[in-house]
PDB file of C-alpha atoms in Angstrom:
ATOM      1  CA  UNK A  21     -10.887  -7.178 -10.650  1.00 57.00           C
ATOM      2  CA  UNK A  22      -9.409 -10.053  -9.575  1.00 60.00           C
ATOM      3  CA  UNK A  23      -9.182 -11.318  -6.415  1.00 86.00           C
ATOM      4  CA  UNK A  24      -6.714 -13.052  -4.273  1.00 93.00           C
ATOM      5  CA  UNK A  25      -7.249 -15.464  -1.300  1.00 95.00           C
ATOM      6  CA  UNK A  26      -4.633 -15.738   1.424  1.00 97.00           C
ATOM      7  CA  UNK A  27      -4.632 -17.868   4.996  1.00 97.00           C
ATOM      8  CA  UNK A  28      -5.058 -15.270   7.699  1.00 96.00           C
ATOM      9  CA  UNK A  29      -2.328 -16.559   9.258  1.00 97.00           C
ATOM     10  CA  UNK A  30       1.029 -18.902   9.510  1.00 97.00           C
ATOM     11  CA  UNK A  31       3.640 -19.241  11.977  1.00 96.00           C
ATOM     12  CA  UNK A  32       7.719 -19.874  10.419  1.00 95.00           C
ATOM     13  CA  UNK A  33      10.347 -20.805  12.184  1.00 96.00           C
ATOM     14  CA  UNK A  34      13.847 -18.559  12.255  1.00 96.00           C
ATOM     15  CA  UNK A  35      16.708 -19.758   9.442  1.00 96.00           C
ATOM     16  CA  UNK A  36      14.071 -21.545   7.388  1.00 96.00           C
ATOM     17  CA  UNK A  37      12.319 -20.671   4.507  1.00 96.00           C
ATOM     18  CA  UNK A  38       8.623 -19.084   4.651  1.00 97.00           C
ATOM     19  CA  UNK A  39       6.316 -20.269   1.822  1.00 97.00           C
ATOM     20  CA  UNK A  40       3.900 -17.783   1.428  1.00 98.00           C
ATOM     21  CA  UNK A  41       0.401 -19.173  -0.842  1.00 97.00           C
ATOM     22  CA  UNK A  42      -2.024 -17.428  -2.868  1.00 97.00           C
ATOM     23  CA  UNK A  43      -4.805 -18.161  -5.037  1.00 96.00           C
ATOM     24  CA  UNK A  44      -6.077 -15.764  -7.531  1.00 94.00           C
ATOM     25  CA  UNK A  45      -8.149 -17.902 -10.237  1.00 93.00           C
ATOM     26  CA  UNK A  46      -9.881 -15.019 -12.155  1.00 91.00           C
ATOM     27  CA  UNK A  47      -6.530 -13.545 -13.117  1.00 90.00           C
ATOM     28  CA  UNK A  48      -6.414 -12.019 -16.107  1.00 86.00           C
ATOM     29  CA  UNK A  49      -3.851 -11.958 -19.019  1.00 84.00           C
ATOM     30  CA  UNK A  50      -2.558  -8.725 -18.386  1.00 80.00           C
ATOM     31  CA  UNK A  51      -2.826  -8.353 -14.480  1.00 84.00           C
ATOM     32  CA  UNK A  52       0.653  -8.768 -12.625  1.00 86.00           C
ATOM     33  CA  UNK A  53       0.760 -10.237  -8.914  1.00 91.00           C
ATOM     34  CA  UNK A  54       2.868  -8.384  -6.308  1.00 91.00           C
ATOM     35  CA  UNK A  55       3.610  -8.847  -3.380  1.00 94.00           C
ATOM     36  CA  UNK A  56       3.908  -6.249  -0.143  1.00 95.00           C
ATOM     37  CA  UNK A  57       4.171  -6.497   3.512  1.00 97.00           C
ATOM     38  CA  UNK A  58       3.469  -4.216   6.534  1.00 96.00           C
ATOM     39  CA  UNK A  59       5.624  -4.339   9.986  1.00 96.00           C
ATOM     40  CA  UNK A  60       3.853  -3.263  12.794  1.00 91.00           C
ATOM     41  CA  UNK A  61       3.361   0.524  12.651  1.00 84.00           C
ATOM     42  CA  UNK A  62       5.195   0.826   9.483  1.00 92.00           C
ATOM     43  CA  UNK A  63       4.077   1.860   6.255  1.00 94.00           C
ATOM     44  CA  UNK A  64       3.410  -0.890   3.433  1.00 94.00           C
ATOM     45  CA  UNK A  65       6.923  -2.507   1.848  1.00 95.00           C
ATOM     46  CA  UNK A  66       6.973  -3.422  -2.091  1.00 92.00           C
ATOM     47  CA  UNK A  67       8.517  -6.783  -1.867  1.00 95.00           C
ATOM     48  CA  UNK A  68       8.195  -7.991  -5.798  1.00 93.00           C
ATOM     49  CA  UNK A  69       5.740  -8.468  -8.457  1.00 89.00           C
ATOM     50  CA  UNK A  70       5.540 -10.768 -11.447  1.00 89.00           C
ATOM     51  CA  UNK A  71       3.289 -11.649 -14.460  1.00 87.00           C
ATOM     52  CA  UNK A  72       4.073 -15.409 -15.112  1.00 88.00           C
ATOM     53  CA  UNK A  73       7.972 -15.971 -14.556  1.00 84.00           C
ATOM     54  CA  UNK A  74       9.111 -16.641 -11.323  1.00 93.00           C
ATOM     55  CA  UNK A  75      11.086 -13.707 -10.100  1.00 95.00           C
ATOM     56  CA  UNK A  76      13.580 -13.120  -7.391  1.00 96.00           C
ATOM     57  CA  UNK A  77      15.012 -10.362  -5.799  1.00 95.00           C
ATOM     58  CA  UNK A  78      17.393  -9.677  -2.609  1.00 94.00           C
ATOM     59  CA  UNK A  79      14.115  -9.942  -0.161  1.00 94.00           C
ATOM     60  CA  UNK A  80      12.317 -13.017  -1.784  1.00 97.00           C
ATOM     61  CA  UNK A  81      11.163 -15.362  -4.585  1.00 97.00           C
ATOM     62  CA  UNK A  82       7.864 -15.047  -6.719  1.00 97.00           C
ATOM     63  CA  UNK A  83       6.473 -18.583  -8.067  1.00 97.00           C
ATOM     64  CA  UNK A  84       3.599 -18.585 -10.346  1.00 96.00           C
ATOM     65  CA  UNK A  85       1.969 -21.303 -11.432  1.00 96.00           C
ATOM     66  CA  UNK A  86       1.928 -22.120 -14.979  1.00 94.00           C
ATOM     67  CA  UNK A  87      -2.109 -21.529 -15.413  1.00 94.00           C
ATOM     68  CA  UNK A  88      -1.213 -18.602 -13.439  1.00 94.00           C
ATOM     69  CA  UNK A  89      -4.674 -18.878 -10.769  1.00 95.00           C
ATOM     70  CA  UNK A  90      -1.951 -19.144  -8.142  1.00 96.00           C
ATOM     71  CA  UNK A  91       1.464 -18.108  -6.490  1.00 97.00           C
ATOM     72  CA  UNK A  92       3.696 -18.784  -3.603  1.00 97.00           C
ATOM     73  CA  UNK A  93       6.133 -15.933  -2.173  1.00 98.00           C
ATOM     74  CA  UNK A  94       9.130 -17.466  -0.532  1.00 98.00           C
ATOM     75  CA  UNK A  95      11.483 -15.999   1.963  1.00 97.00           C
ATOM     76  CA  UNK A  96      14.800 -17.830   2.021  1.00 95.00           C
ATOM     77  CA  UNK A  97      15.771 -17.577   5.452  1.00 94.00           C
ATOM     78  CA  UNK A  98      13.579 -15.949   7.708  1.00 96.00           C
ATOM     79  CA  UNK A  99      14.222 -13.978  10.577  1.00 96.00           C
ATOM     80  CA  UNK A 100      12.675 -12.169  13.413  1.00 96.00           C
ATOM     81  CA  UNK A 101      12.100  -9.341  10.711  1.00 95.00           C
ATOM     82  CA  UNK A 102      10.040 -10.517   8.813  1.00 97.00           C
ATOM     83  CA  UNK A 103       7.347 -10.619  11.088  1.00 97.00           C
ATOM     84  CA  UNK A 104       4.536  -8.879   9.139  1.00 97.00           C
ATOM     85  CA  UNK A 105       1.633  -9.008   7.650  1.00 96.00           C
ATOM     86  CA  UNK A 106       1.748 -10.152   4.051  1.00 97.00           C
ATOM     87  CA  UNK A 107      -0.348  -8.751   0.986  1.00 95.00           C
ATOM     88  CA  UNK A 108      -1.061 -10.738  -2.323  1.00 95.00           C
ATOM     89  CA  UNK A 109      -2.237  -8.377  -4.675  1.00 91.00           C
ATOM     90  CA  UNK A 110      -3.544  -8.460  -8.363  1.00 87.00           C
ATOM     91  CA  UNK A 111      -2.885  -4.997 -10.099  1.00 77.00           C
ATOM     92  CA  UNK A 112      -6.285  -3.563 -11.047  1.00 60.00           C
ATOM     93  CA  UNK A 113      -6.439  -2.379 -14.780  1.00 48.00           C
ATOM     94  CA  UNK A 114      -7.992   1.169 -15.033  1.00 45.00           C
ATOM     95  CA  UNK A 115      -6.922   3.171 -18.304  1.00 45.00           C
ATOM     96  CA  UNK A 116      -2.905   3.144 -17.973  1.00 54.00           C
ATOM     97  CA  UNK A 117      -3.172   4.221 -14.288  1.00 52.00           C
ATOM     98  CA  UNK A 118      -3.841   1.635 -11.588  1.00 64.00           C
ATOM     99  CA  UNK A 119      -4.563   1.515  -8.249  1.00 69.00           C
ATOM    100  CA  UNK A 120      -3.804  -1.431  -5.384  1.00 75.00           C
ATOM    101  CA  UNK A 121      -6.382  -3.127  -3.418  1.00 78.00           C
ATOM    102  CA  UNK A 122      -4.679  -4.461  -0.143  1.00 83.00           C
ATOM    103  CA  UNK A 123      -7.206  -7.147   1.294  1.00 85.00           C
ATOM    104  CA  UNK A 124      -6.726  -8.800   4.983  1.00 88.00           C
ATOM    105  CA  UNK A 125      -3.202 -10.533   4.147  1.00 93.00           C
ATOM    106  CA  UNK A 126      -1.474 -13.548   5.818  1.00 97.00           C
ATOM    107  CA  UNK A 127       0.087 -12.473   9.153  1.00 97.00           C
ATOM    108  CA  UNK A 128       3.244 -14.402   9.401  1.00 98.00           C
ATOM    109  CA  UNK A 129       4.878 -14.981  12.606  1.00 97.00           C
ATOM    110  CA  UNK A 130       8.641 -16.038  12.644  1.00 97.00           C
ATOM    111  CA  UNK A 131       9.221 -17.680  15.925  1.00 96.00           C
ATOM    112  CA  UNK A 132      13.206 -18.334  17.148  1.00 94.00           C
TER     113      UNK A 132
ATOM    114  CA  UNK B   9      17.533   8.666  -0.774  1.00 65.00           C
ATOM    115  CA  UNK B  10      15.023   9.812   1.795  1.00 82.00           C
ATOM    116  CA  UNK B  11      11.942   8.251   0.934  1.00 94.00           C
ATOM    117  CA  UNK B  12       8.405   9.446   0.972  1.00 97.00           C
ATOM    118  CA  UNK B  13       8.461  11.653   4.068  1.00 97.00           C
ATOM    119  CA  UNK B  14       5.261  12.344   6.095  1.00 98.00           C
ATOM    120  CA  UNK B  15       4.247  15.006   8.672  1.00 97.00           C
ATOM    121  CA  UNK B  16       2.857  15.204  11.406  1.00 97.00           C
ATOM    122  CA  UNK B  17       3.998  11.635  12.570  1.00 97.00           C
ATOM    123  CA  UNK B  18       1.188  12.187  15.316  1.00 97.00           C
ATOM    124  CA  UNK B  19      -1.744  13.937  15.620  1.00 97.00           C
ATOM    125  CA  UNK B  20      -4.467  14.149  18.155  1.00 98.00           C
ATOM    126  CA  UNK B  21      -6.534  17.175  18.063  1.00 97.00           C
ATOM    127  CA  UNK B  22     -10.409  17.802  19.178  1.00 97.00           C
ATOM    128  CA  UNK B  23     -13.641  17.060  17.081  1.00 97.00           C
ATOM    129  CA  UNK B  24     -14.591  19.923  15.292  1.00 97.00           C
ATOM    130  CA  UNK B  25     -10.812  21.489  14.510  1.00 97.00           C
ATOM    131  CA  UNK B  26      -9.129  21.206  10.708  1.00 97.00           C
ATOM    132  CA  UNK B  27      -6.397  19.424  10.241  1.00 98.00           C
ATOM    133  CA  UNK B  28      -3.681  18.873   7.623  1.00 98.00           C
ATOM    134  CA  UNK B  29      -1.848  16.221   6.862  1.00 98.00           C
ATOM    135  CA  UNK B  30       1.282  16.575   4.506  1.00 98.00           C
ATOM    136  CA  UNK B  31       3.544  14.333   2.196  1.00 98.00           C
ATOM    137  CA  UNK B  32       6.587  14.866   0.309  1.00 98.00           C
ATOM    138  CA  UNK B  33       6.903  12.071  -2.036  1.00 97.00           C
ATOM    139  CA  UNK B  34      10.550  10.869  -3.677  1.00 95.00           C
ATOM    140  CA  UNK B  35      11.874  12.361  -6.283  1.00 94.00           C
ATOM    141  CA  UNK B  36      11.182  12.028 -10.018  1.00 91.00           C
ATOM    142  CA  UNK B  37       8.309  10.490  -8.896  1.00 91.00           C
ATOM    143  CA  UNK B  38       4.810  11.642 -10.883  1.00 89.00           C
ATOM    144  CA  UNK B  39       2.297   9.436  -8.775  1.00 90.00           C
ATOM    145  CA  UNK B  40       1.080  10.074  -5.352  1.00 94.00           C
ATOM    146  CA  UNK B  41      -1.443   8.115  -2.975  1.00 94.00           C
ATOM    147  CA  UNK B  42      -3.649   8.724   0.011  1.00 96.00           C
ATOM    148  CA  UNK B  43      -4.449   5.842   2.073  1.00 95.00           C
ATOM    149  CA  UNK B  44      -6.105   5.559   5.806  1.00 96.00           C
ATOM    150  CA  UNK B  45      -6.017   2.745   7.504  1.00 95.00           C
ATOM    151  CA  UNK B  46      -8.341   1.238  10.265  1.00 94.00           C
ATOM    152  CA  UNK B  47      -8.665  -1.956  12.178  1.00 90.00           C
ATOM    153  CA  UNK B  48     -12.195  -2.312  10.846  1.00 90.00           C
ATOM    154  CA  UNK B  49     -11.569  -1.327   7.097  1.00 89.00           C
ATOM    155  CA  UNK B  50      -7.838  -2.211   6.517  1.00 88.00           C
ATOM    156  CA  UNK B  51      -5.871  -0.370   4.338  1.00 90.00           C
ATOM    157  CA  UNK B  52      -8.082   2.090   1.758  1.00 91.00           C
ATOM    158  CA  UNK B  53      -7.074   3.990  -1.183  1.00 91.00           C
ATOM    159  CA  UNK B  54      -8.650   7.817  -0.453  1.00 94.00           C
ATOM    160  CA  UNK B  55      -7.097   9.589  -3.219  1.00 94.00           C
ATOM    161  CA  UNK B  56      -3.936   9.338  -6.518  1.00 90.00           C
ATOM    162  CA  UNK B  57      -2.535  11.853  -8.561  1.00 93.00           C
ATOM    163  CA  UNK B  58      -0.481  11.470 -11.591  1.00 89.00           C
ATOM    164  CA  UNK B  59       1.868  14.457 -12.558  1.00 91.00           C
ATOM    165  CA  UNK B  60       0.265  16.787 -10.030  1.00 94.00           C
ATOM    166  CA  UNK B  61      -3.824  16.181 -11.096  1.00 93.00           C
ATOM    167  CA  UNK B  62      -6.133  14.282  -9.197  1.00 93.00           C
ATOM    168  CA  UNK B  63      -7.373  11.331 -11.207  1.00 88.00           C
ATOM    169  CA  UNK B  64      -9.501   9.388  -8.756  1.00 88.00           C
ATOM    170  CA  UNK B  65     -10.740  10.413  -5.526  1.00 91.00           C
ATOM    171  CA  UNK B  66     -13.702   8.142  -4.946  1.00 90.00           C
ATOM    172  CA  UNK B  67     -12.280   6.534  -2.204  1.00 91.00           C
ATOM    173  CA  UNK B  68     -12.683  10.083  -0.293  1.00 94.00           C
ATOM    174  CA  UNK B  69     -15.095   9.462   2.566  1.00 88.00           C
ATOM    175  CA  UNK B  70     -17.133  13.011   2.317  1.00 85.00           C
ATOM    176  CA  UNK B  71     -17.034  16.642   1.429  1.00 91.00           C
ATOM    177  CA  UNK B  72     -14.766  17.369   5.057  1.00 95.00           C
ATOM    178  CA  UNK B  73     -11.962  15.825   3.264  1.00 97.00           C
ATOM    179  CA  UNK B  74      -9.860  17.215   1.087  1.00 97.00           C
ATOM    180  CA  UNK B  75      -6.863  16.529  -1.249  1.00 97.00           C
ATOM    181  CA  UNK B  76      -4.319  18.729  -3.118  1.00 97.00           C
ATOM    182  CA  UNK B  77      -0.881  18.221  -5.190  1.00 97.00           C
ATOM    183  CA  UNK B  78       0.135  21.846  -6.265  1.00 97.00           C
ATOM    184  CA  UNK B  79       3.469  20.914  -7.185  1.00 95.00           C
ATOM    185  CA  UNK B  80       5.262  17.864  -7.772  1.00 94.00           C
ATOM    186  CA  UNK B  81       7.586  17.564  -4.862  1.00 96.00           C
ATOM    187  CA  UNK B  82       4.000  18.319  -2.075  1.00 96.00           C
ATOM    188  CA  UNK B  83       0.881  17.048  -1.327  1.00 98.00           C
ATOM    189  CA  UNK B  84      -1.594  17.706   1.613  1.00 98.00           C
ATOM    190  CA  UNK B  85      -4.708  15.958   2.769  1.00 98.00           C
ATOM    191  CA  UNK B  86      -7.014  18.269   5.005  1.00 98.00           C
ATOM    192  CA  UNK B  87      -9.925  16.911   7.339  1.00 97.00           C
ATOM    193  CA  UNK B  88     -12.341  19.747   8.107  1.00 97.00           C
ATOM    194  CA  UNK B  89     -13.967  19.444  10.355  1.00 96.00           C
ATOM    195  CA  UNK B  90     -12.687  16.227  11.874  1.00 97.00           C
ATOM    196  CA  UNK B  91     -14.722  14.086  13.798  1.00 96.00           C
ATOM    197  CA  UNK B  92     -13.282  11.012  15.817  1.00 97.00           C
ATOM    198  CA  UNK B  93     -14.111   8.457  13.196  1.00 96.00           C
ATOM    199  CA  UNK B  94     -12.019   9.783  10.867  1.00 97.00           C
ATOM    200  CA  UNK B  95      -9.112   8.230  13.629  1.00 97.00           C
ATOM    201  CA  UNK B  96      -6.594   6.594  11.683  1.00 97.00           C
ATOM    202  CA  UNK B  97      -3.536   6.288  10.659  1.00 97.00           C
ATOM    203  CA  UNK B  98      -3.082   7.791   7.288  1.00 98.00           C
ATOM    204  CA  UNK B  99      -0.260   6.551   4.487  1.00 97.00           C
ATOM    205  CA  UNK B 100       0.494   8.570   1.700  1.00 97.00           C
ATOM    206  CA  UNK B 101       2.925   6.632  -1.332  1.00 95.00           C
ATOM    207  CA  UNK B 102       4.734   7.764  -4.666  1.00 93.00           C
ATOM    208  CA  UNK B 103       5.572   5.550  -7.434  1.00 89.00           C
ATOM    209  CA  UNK B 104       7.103   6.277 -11.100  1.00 85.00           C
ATOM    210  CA  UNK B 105       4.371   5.465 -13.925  1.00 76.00           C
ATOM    211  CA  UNK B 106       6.012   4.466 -16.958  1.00 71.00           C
ATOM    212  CA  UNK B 107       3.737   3.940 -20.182  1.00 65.00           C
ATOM    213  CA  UNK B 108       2.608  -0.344 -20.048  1.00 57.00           C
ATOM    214  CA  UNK B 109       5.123  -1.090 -17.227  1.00 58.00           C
ATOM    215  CA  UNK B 110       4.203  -2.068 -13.804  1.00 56.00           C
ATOM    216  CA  UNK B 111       5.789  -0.286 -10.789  1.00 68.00           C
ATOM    217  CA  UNK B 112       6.107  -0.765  -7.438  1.00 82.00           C
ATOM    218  CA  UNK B 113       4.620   1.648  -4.652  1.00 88.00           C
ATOM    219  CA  UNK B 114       6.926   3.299  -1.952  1.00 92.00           C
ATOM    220  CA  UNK B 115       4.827   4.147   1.176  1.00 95.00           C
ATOM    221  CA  UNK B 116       5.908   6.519   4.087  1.00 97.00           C
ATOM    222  CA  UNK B 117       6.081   6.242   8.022  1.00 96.00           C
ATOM    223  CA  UNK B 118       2.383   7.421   7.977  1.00 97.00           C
ATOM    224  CA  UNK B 119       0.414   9.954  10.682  1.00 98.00           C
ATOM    225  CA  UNK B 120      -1.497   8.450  13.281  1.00 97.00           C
ATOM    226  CA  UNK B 121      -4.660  10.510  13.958  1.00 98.00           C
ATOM    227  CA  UNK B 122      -6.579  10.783  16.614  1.00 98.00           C
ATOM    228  CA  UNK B 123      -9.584  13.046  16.953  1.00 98.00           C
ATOM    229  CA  UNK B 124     -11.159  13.560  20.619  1.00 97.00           C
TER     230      UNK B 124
END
């Protein structure tokens, strides 16, 4: 399985955009990166995924780097809201089911 | 669309009693997760089921916990007997699997446990 390495934490301030890293260098050619995040005492939020275009969605932009070891999650214009915790995550590949290992995450703090 | 709904949103109960922990996922969806998370351990995967069946439970912790799906539209996770390490809060999620497509997980409110 790959794995994914993300700082612990990162402070953002309100209006501006968050840039969100992640390394994951023993991706492999068929594993997709998403992307979820977890408001205090709230369940786990899908924000996107990707396999090697950039996506973007209403909530945020997916870059992935052309070797594809690493990825940056961008929030346009952040707000108090998006205070959360932040999970990088490489799908697993197991048969045609799969299963999502959350690791610690980067808690971002948006500050006004 | 309501979302994956959850119940109880709280729990506390004493060591040695059962409890049961129930999920309705969204509809049309065929996949369902257990998860528990701790401050020590994070967020774990306890249990999936695709289209009703059980297809990995290794992340169970022992024999006091138990899973079952027996229709598509409800799914229960039962702690007997509890014990107050099992204090958590517990997540259950659905998701759509589609044949070679990746898909997203939705995840519900969750029920924070606590065993006395």
């Amino acid at each position: 399985d790959a794995k994914t390495t993300q700082p612990p934490s990162m402070d953002c301030a309100e209006g501006r955009a968050a840039n969100l890293p992640c390394n994951h260098s023993t991706i492999s050619g068929n594993e997709y990166v998403y992307w979820y995040r977890q408001i205090h005492s709230q369940g786990p939020q899908y924000i996107i995924h990707g396999l090697k275009n950039n996506e973007t969605n209403e909530m945020a932009s997916l870059i992935i780097t052309e070797d594809r070891k690493s990825s940056t999650l961008i929030l346009p214009h952040a707000t108090l809201r998006d205070t959360a915790v932040y999970y990088c995550i490489v799908r697993v590949a197991f048969s045609n089911d799969y299963k999502l290992s959350f690791g610690a995450g980067t808690t971002v703090t948006v500050r006004a | 669309d309501a979302g994956v709904i959850q119940s109880p949103r709280h729990e506390v109960t004493e060591m040695g009693q059962e409890v049961t922990l129930r999920c309705k996922p969204i509809s049309g969806h065929n996949s369902l997760f257990w998860y528990r998370q701790t401050m020590m351990r994070g967020l774990e995967l306890l249990i999936y089921f695709n289209n009703n069946v059980p297809i990995d439970d290794s992340g169970m912790p022992e024999d006091r916990f138990s899973a079952k799906m027996p229709n598509a539209s409800f799914s229960t996770l039962k702690i007997q007997p509890s014990e107050p390490r099992d204090s958590a809060v517990y997540f259950c999620a659905s998701s759509l699997r589609r044949q070679g497509a990746s898909y997203e997980q939705y995840f519900g409110p969750g029920t924070r446990l606590t065993v006395t």
